[in-house]
Short mmCIF file of C-alpha atoms and ligand atoms in Angstrom, two decimals:
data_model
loop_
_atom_site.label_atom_id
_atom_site.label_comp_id
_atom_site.label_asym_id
_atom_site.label_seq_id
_atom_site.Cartn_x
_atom_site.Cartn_y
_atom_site.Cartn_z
CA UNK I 19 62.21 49.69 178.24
CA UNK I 20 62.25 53.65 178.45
CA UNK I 21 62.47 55.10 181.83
CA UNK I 22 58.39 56.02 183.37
CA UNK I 23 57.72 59.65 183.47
CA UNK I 24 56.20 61.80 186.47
CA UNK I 25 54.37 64.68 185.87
CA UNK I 26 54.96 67.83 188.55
CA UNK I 27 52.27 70.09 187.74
CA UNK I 28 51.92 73.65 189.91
CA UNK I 29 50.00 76.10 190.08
CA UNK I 30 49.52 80.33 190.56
CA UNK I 31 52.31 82.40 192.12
CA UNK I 32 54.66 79.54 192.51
CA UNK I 33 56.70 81.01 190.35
CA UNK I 34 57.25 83.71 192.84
CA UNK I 35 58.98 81.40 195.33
CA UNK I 36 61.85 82.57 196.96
CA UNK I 37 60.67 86.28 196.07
CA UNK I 38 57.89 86.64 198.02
CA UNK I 39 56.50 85.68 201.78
CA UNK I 40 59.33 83.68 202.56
CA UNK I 41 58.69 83.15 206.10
CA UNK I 42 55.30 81.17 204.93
CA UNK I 43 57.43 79.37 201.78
CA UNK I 44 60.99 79.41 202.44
CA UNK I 45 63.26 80.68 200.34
CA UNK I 46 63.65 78.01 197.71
CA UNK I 47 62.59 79.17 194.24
CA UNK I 48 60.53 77.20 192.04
CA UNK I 49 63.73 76.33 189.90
CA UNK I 50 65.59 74.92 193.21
CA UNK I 51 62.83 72.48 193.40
CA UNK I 52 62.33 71.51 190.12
CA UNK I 53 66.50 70.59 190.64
CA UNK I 54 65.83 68.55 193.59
CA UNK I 55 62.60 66.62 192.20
CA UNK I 56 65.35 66.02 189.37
CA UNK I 57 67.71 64.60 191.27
CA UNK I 58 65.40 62.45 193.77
CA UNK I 59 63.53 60.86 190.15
CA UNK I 60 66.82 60.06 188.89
CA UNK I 61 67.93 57.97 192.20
CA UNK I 62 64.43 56.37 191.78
CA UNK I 63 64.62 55.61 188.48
CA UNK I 64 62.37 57.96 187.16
CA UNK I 65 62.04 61.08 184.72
CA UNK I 66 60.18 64.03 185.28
CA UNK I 67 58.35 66.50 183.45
CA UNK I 68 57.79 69.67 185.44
CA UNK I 69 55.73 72.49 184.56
CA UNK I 70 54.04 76.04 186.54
CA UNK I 71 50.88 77.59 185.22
CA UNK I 72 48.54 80.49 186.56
CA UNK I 73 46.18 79.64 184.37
CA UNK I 74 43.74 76.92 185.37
CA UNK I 75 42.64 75.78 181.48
CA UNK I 76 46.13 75.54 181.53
CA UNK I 77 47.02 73.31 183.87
CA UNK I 78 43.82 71.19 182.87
CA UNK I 79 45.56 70.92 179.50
CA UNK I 80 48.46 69.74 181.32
CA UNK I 81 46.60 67.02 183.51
CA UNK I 82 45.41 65.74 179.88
CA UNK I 83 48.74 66.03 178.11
CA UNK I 84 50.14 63.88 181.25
CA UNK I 85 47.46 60.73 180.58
CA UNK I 86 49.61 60.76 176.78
CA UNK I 87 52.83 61.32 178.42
CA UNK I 88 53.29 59.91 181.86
CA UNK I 89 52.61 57.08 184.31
CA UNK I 90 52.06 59.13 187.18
CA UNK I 91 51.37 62.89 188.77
CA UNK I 92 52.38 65.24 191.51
CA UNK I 93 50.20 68.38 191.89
CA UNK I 94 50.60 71.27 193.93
CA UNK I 95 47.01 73.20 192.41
CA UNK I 96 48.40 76.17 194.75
CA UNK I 97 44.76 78.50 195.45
CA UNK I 98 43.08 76.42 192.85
CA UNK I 99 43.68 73.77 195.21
CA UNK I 100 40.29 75.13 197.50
CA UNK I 101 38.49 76.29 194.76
CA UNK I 102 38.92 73.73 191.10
CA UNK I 103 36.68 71.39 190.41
CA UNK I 104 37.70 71.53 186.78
CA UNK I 105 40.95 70.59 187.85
CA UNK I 106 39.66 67.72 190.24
CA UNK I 107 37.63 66.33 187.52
CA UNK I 108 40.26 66.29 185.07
CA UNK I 109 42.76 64.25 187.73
CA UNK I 110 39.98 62.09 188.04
CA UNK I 111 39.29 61.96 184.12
CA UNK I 112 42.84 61.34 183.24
CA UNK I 113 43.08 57.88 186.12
CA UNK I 114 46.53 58.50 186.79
CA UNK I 115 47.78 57.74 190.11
CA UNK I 116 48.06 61.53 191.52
CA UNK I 117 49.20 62.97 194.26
CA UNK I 118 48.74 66.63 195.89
CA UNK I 119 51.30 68.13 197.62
CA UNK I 120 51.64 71.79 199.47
CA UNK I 121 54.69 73.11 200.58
CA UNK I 122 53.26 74.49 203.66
CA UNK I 123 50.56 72.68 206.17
CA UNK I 124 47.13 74.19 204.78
CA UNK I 125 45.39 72.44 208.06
CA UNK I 126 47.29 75.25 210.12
CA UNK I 127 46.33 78.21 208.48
CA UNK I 128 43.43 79.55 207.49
CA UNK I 129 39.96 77.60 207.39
CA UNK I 130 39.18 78.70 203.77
CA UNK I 131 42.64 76.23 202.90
CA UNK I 132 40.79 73.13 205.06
CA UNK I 133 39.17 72.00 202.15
CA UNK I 134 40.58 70.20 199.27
CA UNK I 135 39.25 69.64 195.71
CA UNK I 136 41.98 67.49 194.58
CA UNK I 137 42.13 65.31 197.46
CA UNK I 138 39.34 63.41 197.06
CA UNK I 139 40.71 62.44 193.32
CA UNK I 140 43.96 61.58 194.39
CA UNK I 141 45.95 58.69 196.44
CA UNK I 142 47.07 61.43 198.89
CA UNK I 143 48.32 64.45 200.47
CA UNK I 144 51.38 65.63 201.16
CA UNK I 145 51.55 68.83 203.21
CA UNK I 146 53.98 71.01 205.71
CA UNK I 147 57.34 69.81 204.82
CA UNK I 148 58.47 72.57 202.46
CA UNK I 149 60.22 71.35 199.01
CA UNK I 150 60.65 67.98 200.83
CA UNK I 151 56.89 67.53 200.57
CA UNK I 152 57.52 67.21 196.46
CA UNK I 153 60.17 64.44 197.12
CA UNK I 154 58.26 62.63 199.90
CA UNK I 155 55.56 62.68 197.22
CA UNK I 156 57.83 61.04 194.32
CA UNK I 157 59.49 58.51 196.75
CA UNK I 158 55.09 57.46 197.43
CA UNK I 159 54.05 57.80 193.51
CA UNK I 160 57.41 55.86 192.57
CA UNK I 161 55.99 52.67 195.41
CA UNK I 162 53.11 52.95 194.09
CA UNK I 163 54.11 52.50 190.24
CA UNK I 164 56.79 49.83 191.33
CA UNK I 165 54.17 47.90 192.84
CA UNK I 166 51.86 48.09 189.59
CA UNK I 167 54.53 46.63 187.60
CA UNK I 168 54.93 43.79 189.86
CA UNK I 169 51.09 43.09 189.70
O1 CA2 S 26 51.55 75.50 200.62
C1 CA2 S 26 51.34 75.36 199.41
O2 CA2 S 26 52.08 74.75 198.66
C2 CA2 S 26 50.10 76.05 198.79
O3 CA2 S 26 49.63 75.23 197.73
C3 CA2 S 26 50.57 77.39 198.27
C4 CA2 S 26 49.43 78.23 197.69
C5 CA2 S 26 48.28 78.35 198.70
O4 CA2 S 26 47.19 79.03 198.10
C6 CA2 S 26 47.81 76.98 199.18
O5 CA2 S 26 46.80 77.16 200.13
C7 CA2 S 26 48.96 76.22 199.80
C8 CA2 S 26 49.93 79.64 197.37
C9 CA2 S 26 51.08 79.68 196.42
C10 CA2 S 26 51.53 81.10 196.35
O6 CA2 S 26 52.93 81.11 196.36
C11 CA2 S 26 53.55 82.27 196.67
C12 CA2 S 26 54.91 82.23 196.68
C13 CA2 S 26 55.62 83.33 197.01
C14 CA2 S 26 54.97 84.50 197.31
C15 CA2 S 26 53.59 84.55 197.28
C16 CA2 S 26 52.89 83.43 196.96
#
């Protein structure tokens, strides 16, 4: 059988990590943790398809493609996060197990980051850890697709 896939979807200005505000988001580029999310699938037994957007039709188009392609997603909606419910009803739409990750803890910061569209259509939340938070998040989705195999 071919090896599952896991989608890593992400949203606006993470593709400036590492550039910008790295005492809020490290210094770790986008590209850094695309290589680790790589390299934790592949001990897992897992591929990955990963993928940055700032453009939230985009990434909706990507949630889609991912029901075709995949067995499972990782999202880190970045702003769109607080604000998409075209995003949350497309994670719902697609009934992939999904999970939303941050790279830093929203609960600490401002209020406006308290509240979570995605959460409510996925299995969980990841937040605070940095780029660990995308491989704590594969090491959950790839649990919870191992377990749906057994069933
Ligand atoms: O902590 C996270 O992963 C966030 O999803 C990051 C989003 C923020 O809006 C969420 O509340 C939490 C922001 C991503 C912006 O990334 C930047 C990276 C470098 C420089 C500036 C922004």
């Amino acid at each position: 059988m071919s090896m599952k896939t896991i989608y890593i979807l992400n949203g606006p200005n993470l593709n400036l990590l590492g550039q910008r505000e790295p005492h809020i988001y490290g210094h770790d580029t986008l590209a850094t943790i695309e290589g680790l999310c790589r390299t934790k699938a592949k001990a897992l037994g897992f591929e990955i398809s990963f993928h940055q957007s700032n453009i939230e039709g985009e990434l909706v188009s990507l949630i889609q493609e991912a029901r075709e392609k995949a067995q499972g997603l990782i999202i880190n909606a970045a702003s769109y996060t607080h604000t998409s419910i075209a995003l949350h009803d497309a994670v719902k739409a697609v009934g992939l197990p999904a999970i939303e990750v941050h790279l830093s803890n929203v609960h600490a910061r401002e209020a406006f980051r308290h509240h979570s569209y995605m959460a409510a259509a996925t299995r969980g939340v990841i937040c605070g850890f940095g780029p660990q938070s995308y491989t704590l998040a594969l090491d959950a989705l790839a649990h919870i697709l191992n377990q749906k195999e057994k069933a």
